[in-house]
Coordinates of C-alpha atoms and ligand atoms in Angstrom, one line a residue:
X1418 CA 0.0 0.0 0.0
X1419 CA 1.5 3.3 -1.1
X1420 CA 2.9 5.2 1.9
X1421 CA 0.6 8.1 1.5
X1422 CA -2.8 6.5 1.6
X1423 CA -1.7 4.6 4.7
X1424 CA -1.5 7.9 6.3
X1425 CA -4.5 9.2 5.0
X1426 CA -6.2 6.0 6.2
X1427 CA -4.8 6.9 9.8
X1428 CA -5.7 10.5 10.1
X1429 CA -9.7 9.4 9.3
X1430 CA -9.7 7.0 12.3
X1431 CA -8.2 9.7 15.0
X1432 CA -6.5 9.0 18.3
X1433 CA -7.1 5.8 20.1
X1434 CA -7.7 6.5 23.8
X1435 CA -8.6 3.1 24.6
X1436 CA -5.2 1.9 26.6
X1437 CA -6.8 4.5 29.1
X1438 CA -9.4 2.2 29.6
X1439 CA -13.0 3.3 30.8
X1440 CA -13.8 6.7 32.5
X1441 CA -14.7 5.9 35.6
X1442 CA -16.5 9.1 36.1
X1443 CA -19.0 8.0 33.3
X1444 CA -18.9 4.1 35.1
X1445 CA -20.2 6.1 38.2
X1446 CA -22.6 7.9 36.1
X1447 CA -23.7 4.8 33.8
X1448 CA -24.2 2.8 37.1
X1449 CA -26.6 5.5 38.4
X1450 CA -29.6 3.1 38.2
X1451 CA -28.1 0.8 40.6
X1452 CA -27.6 3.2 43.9
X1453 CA -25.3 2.9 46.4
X1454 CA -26.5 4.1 49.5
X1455 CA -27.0 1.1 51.2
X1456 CA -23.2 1.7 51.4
X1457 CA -23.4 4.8 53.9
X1458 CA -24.5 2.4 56.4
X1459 CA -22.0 0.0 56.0
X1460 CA -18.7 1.1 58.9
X1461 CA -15.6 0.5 56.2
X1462 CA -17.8 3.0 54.1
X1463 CA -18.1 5.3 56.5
X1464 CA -13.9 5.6 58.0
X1465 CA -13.2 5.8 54.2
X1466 CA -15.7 8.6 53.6
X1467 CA -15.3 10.8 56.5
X1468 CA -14.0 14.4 55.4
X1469 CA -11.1 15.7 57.6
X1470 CA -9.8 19.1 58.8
X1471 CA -6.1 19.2 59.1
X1472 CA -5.0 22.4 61.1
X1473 CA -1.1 21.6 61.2
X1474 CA -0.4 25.0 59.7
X1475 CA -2.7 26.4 61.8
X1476 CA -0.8 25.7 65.0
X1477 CA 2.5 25.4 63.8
X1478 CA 4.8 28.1 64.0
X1479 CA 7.6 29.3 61.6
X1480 CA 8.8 31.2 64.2
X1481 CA 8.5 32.2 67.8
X1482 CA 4.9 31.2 68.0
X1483 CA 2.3 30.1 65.9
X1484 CA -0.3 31.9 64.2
X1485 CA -3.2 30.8 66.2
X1486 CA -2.2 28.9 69.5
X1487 CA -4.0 25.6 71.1
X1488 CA -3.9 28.1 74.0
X1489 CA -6.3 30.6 71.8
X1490 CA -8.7 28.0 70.7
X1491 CA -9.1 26.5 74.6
X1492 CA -9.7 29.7 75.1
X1493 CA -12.5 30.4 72.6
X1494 CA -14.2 26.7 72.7
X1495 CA -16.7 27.5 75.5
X1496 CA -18.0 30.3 73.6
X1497 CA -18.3 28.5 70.5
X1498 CA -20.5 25.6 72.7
X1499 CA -22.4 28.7 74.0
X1500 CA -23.5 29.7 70.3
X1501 CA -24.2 26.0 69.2
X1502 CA -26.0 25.3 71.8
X1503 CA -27.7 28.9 71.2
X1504 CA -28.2 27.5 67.6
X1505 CA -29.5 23.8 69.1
X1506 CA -32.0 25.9 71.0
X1507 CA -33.4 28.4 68.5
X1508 CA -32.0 31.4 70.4
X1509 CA -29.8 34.1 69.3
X1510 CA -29.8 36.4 66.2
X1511 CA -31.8 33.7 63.5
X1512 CA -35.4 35.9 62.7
X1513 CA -36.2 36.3 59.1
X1514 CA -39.6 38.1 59.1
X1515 CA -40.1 36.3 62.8
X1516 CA -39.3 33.0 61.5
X1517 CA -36.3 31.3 63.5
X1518 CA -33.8 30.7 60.6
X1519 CA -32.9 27.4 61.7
X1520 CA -34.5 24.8 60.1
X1521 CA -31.3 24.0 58.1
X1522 CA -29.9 22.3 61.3
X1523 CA -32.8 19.2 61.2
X1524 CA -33.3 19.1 57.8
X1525 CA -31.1 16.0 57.5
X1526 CA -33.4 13.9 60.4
X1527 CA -36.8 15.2 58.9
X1528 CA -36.4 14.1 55.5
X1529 CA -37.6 10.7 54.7
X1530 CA -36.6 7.7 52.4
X1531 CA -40.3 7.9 51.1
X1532 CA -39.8 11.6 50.7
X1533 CA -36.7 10.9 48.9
X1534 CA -38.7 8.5 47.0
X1535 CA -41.4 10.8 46.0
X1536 CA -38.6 13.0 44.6
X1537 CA -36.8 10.6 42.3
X1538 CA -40.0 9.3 40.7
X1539 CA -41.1 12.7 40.0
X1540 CA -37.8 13.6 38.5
X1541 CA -37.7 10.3 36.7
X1542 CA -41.1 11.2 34.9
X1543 CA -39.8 14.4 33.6
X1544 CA -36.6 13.0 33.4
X1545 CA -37.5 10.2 30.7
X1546 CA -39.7 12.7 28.5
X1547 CA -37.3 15.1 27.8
X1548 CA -34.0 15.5 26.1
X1549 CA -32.8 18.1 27.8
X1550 CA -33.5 19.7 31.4
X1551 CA -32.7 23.2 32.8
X1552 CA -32.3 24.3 36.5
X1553 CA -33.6 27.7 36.6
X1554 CA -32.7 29.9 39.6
X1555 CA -29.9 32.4 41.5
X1556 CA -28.1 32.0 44.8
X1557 CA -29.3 29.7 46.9
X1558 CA -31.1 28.5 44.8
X1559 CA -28.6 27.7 42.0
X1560 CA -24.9 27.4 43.3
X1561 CA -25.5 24.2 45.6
X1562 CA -27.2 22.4 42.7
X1563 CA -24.5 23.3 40.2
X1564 CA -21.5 22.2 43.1
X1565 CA -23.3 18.9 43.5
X1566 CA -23.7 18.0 40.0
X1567 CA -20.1 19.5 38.7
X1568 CA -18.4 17.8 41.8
X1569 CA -19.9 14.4 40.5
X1570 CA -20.7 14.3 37.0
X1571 CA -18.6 14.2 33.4
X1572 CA -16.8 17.4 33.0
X1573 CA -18.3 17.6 29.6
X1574 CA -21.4 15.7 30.9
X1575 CA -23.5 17.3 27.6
X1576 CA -21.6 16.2 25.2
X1577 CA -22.2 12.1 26.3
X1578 CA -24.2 10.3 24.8
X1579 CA -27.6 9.6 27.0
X1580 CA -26.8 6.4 28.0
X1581 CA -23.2 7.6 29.1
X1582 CA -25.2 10.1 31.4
X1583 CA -27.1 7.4 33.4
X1584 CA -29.7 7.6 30.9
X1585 CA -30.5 11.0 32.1
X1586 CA -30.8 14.0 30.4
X1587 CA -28.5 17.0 29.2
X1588 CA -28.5 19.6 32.2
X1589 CA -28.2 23.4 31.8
X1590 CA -28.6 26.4 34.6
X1591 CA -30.1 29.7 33.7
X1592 CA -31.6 32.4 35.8
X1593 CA -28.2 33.0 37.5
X1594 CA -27.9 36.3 35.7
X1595 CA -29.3 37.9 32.7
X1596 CA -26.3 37.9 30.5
X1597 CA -28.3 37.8 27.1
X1598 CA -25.5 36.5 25.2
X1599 CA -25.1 33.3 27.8
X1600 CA -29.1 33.0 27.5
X1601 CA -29.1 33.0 23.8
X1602 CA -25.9 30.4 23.6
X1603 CA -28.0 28.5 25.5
X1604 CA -31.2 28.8 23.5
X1605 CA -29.4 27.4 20.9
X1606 CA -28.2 23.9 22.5
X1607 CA -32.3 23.5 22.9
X1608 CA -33.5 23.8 18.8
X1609 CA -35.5 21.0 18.6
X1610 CA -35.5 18.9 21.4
X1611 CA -37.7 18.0 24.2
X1612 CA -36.9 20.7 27.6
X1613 CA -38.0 20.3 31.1
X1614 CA -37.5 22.7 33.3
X1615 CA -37.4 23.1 37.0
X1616 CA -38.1 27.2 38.2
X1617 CA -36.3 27.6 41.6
X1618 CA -37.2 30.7 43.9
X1619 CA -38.5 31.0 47.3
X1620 CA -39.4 34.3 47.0
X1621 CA -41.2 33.8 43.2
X1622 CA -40.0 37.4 42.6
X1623 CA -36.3 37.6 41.7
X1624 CA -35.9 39.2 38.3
X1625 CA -33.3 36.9 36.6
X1626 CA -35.0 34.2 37.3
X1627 CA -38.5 35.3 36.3
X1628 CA -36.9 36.8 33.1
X1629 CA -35.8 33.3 32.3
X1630 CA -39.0 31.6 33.1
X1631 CA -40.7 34.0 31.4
X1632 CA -39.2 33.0 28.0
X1633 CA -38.7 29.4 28.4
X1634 CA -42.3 29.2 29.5
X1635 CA -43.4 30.6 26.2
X1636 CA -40.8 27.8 24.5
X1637 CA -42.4 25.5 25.8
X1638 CA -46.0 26.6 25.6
X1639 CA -45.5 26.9 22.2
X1640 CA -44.1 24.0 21.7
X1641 CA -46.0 21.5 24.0
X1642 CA -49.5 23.4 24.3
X1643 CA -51.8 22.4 26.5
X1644 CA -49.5 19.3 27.6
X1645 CA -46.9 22.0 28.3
X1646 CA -47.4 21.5 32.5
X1647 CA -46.2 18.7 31.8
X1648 CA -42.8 20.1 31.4
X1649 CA -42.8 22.9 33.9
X1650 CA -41.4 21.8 37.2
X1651 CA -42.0 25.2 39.7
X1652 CA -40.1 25.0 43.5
X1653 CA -40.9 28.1 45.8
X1654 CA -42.8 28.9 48.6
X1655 CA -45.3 27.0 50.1
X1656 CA -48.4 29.3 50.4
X1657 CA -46.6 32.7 49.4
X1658 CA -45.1 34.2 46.3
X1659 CA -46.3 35.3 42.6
X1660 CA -44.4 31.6 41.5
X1661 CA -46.9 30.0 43.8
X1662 CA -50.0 31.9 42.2
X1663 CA -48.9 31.5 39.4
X1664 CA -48.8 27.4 39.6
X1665 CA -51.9 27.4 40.8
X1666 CA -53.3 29.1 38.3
X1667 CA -51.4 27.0 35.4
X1668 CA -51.8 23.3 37.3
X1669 CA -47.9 23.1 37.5
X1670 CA -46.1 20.4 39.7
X1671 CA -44.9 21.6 42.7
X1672 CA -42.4 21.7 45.0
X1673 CA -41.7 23.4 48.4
X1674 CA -39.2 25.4 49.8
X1675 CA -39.6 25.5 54.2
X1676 CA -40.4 29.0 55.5
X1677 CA -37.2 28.1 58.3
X1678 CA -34.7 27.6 55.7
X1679 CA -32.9 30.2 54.0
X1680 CA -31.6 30.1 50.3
X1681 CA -28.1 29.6 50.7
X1682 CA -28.9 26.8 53.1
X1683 CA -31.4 24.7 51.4
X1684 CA -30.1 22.7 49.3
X1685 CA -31.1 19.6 50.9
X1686 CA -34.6 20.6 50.4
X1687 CA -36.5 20.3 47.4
X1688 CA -34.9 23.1 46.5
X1689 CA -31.6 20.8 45.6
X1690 CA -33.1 17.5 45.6
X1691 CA -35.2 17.6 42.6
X1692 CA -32.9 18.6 40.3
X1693 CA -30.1 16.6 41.0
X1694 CA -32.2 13.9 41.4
X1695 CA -33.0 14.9 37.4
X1696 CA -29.3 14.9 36.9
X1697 CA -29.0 11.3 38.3
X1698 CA -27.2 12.2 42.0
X1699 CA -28.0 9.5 44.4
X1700 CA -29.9 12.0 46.7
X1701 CA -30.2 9.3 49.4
X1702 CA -26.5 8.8 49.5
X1703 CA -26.5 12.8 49.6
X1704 CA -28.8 13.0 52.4
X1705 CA -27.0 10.5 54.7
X1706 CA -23.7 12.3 53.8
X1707 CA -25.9 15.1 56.1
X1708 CA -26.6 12.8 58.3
X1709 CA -23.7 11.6 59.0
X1710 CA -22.0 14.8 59.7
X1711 CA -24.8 16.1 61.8
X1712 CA -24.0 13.4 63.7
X1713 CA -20.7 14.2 64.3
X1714 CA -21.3 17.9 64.8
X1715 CA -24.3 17.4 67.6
X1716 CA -21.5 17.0 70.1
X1717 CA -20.6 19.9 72.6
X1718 CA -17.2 18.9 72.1
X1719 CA -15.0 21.2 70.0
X1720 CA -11.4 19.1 69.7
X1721 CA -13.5 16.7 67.7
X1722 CA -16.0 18.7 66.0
X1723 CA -14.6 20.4 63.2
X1724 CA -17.3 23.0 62.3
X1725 CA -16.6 24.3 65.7
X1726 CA -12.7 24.2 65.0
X1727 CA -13.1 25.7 61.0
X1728 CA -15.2 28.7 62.7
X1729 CA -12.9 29.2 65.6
X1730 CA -10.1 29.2 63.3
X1731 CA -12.0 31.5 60.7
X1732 CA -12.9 34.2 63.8
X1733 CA -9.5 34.7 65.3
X1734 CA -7.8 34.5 61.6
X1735 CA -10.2 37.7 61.2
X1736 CA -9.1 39.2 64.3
X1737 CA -5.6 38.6 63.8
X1738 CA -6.0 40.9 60.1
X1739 CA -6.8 38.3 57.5
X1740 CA -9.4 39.9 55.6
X1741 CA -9.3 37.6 52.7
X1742 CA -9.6 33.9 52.9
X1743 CA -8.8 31.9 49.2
X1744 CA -10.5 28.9 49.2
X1745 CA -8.5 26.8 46.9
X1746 CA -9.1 23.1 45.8
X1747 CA -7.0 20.7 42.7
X1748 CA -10.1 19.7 41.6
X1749 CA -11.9 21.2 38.5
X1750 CA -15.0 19.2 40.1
X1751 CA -14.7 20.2 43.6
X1752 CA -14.1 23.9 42.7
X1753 CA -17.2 24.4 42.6
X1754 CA -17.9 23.7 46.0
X1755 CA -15.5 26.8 47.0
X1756 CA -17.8 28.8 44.7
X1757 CA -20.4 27.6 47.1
X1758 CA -18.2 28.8 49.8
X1759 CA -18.2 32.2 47.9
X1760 CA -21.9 32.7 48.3
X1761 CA -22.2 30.8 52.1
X1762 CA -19.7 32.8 53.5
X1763 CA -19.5 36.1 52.8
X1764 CA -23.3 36.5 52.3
X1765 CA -23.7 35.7 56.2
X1766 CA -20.7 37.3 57.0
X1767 CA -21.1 40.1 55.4
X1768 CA -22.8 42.6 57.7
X1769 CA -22.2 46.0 59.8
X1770 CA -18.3 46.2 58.3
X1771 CA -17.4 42.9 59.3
X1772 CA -16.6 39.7 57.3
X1773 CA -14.1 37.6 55.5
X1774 CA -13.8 38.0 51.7
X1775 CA -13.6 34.4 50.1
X1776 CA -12.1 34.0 47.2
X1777 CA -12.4 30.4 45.0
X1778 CA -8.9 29.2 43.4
X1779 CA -8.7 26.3 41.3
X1780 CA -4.8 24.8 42.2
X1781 CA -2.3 24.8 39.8
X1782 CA -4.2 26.8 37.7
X1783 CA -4.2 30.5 40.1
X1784 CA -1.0 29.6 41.7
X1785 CA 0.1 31.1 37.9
X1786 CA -1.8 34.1 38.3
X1787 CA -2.4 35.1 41.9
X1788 CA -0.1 32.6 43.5
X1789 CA 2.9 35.5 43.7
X1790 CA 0.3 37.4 45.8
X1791 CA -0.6 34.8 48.0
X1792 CA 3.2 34.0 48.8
X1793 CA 4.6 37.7 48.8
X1794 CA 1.8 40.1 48.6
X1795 CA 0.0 41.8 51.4
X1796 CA -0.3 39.6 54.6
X1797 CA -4.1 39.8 54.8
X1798 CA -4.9 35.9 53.7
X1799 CA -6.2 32.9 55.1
X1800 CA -5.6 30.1 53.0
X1801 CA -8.3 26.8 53.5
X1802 CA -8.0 23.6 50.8
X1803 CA -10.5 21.6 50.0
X1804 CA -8.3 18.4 48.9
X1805 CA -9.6 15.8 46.8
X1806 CA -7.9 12.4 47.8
X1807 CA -8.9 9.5 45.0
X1808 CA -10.2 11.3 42.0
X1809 CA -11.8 9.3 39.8
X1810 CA -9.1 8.0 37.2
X1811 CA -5.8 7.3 37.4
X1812 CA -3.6 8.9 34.8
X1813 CA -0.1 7.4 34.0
X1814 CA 3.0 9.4 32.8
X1815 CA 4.6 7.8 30.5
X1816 CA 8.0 6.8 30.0
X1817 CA 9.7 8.7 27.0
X1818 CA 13.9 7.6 26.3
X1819 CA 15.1 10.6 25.1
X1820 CA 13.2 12.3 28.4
X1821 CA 13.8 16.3 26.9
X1822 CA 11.3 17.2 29.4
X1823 CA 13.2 15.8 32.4
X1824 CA 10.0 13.7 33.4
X1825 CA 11.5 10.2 33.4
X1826 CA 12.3 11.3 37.0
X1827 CA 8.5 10.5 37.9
X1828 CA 7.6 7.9 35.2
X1829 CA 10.6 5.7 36.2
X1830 CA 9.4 5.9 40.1
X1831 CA 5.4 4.7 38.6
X1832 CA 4.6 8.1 39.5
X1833 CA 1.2 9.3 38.1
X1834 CA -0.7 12.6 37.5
X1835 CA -2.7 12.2 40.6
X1836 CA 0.8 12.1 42.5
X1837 CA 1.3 15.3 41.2
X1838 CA -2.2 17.0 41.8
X1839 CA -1.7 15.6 45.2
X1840 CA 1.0 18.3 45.8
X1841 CA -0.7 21.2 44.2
X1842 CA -2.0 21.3 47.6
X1843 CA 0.7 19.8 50.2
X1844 CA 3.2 22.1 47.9
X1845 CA 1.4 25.6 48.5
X1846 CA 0.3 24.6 51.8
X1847 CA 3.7 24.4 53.3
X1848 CA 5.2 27.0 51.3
X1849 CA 2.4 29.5 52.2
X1850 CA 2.6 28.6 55.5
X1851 CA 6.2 29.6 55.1
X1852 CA 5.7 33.0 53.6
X1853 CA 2.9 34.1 56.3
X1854 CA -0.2 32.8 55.1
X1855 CA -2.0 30.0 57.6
X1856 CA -4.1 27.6 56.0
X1857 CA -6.2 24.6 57.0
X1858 CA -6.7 21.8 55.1
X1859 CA -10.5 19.8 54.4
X1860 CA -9.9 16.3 53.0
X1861 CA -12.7 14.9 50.6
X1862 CA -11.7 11.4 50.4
X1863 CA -13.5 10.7 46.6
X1864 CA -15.7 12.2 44.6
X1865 CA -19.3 10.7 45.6
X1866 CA -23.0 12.5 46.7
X1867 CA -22.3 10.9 50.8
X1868 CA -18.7 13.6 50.8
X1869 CA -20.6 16.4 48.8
X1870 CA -23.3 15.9 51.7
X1871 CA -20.9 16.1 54.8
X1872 CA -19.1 19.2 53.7
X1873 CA -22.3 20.9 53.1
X1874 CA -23.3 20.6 56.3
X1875 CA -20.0 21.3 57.7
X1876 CA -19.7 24.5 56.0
X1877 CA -23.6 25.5 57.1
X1878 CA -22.9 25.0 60.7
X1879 CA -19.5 26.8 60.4
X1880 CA -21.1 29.6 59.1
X1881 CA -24.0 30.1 61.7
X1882 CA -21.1 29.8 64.3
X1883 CA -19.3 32.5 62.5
X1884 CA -22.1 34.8 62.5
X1885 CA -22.7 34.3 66.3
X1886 CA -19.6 34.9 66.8
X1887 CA -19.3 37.8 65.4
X1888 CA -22.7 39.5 66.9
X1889 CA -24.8 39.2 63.7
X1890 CA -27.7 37.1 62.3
X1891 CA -26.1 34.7 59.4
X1892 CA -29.7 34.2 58.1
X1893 CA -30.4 37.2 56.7
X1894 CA -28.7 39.3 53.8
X1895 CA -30.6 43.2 53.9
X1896 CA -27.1 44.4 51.8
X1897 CA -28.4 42.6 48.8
X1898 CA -32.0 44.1 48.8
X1899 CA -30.3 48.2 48.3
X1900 CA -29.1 46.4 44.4
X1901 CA -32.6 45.1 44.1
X1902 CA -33.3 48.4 45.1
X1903 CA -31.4 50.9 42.6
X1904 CA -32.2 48.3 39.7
X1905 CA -36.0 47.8 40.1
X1906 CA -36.3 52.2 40.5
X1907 CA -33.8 52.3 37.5
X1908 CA -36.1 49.7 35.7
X1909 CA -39.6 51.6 36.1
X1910 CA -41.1 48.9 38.1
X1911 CA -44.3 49.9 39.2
X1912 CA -44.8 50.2 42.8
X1913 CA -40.9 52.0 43.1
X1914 CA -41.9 55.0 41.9
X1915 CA -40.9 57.1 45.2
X1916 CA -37.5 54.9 45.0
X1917 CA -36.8 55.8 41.6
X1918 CA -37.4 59.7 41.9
X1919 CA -35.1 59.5 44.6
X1920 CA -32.2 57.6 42.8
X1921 CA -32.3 58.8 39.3
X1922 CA -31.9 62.4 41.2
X1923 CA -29.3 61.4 43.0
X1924 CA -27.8 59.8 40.0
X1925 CA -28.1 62.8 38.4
X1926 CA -26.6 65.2 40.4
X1927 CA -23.4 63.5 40.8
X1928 CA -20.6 64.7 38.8
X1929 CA -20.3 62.6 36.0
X1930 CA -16.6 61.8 35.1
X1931 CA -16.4 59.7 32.1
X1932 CA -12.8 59.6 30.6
Ligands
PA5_578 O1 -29.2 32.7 50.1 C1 -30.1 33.4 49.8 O2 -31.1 33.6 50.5 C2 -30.1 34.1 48.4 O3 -29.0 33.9 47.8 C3 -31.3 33.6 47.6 O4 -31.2 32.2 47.5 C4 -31.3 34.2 46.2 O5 -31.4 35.5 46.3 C5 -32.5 33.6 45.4 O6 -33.7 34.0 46.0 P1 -35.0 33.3 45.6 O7 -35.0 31.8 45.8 O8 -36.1 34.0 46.4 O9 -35.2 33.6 44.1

């Protein structure tokens, strides 16, 4: 055969990825029908899945003395008991409209297999009409849904074909801001195929959600008629709300979001559940990854509970002048949990001039853009990891003779890319810790819905501590109401009329410098 059509002949079939063998991201996925949380039960299951806080450089010292003591943190644990068992109790700074803010911290006892149930058979009956599903919603009631599917799912999860998914299928977020380009991108991954969607919003106002509804509900009517209920999931409030009227008046399925539970800290309501359980997320294994931590946090005793321990740690950081705290991870699938972070923190945090700034950081990645900062720049940050332990596959390095790259070093010694990612963390860690910057360290053993649980509820009871501590309610965000403010008076809406008189004078009589 003439040597160029033998090339030809090679270029049509493309590269051969098999010696890889299977993803086992897309095993997990494609095994979705068979569940595995008969597991969390199981006590191997449970010391191999237990996420860990490792506060070495914390209470080491580079110096003289270290950055936070043991002494300090003695010190601080019966107040921190005081303000949990505040929180146990209902008391303290938790009123939204004179609802106690709390019903977050039960949430994993009250919900019910049969509950659970009830969710996944209504998301598999949308689930197996439709091509494609979208989770519509902002804040709360986005950014824990997207963290739980990114953290376990495909990175390209779309692009697989539907059985590769779990036989679930595509999954797409809108109503987290009204970027028109994004929304129209979107729209176009749609043309022509079947859409469910799920409209998430406790308060059935919030504008870029109800923009998005708004125009996907016409989609859809137009497309499906009068089967289109069939298609429209709605999740909000259970009696209140112009999303709950609305229902009602079109016959849509609903679901409910609990008056006690704020947006940031419901996603193991319905809120979360029923689209992940859409996306294929074991939501039982998610649940008693709650569970399971609750248990270990119910205990008034801080050395082993380590929400009290991340808040303490968090408090006196902030006392001490770290303003900042990155929240870095060496997981593309676990980052997402730090953007979590992003929203959990700082929007409790976040009042009367106090609160940490959190910033997410994908490791290796920042570490070449802000990393020279975080080593040398202003000593304002606290550093926490979240460290992935098994990812899913296992990538070799191969061996190469000539070895220009100098790698043979690890490929002679079997050492793998998940060596290496390994110390994206142990590497800064140490060297940060070095250069002034303490940082604690949360261990997520694998990737699966029973660790995504635990270190949601970790974080959630860190963060009411935090507030507590600092003399504030956690539950409640007025800051973000004075944008919804100045926007809705800017916009016309009716019933701001007073608001927008005042603001586009304001507006107006401020000299305008535009260079
Ligand atoms: O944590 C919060 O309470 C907020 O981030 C809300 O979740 C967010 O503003 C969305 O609100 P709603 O669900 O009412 O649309």
């Amino acid at each position: 055969m003439p040597a160029k059509h033998k090339k030809k002949h090679l270029q049509d079939i493309g590269l051969d990825i098999s010696s890889f063998g299977k993803n086992k991201t897309s095993l997990r996925q494609m095994s979705q029908d068979k569940k595995h949380h008969h597991l969390t039960t199981n006590e191997k299951f449970i010391k191999e899945n237990t996420i860990k806080l490792d506060i070495t450089y914390i209470l080491s010292s580079t110096g003289d003395k270290p950055f936070i003591s043991k002494t300090e943190l003695d010190d601080i644990a019966p107040t921190i008991i005081q303000k949990h068992n505040q929180l146990k109790n209902s008391e303290g700074d938790c009123l939204d409209g004179g609802i106690p803010m709390l019903g977050w911290l039960n949430l994993p006892d009250e919900i019910t297999a049969e509950k659970l149930d009830d969710i996944v058979s209504a998301s598999q009956e949308l689930s197996d009409n439709i091509d494609v599903f979208i989770s519509l919603g902002i804040g709360g009631s986005y950014l824990g849904i997207e963290a739980t599917f990114k953290a376990l799912t495909h990175t390209f999860f779309n692009q697989l074909s539907r059985r590769e998914r779990g036989n679930v299928p595509q999954i797409y977020f809108l109503g987290q801001n009204t970027d028109p380009d994004f929304f129209r991108d979107t729209l176009d991954m749609l043309q022509g195929k079947r859409v469910g969607i799920n409209v998430i919003s406790k308060s059935g106002t919030t504008t870029e959600t109800a923009i998005a509804f708004r125009i996907l509900r016409d989609l859809i009517e137009k497309w499906a008629g009068n089967r289109s209920t069939e298609y429209i999931y709605v999740t909000t409030d259970r009696v209140r709300g112009a999303l709950r009227k609305l229902a009602q008046q079109k016959g849509y399925k609903t679901f409910e979001i609990p008056d006690n539970v704020g947006g940031r800290f419901s996603v193991l309501s319905d809120v979360g559940l029923v689209s992940l359980a859409v996306a294929g997320i074991d939501i039982h294994e998610f649940t008693a990854g709650f569970q399971h931590m609750k248990k270990l946090l119910i205990k008034d005793e801080f050395w082993t509970n380590p929400a009290m321990i991340h808040a303490a740690i968090r408090h006196l950081a902030y006392k001490k002048g770290k303003k900042i705290e990155v929240v870095a991870t060496n997981s593309t699938a676990t980052y997402h949990l730090a953007r979590w972070m992003q929203q959990l923190f700082p929007e409790s945090e976040g009042h009367n001039g106090y609160g940490m700034w959190v910033s997410p950081s994908l490791y290796s990645e920042n570490l070449h853009a802000n990393g020279q900062m975080i080593q040398d720049g202003e000593r304002n940050i606290l550093e926490t990891f979240i460290r992935l332990i098994n990812h899913d596959n296992i990538l070799k390095i191969p061996s190469d003779p000539e070895d220009l790259d100098g790698l043979n070093y690890l490929s002679d010694k079997n050492q793998d890319m998940n060596f290496i990612n390994r110390l994206v963390i142990d590497g800064p860690a140490y060297a940060h810790f070095q250069g002034g910057v303490p940082n604690m360290i949360i261990d997520i053993p694998r990737r699966n819905a029973f660790n995504i649980g635990q270190f949601y509820y970790m974080m959630e009871m860190s963060v009411a501590l935090s507030g507590y501590l600092a003399g504030h309610n956690p539950f409640i965000q007025p800051g973000v109401e004075a944008y919804k403010k100045a926007m809705f008076a800017l916009a016309g809406k009716p019933g701001n009329e007073n608001d927008n008189k005042i603001i586009i004078e304001s507006i107006t009589n401020l000299a305008h410098i535009v260079i």
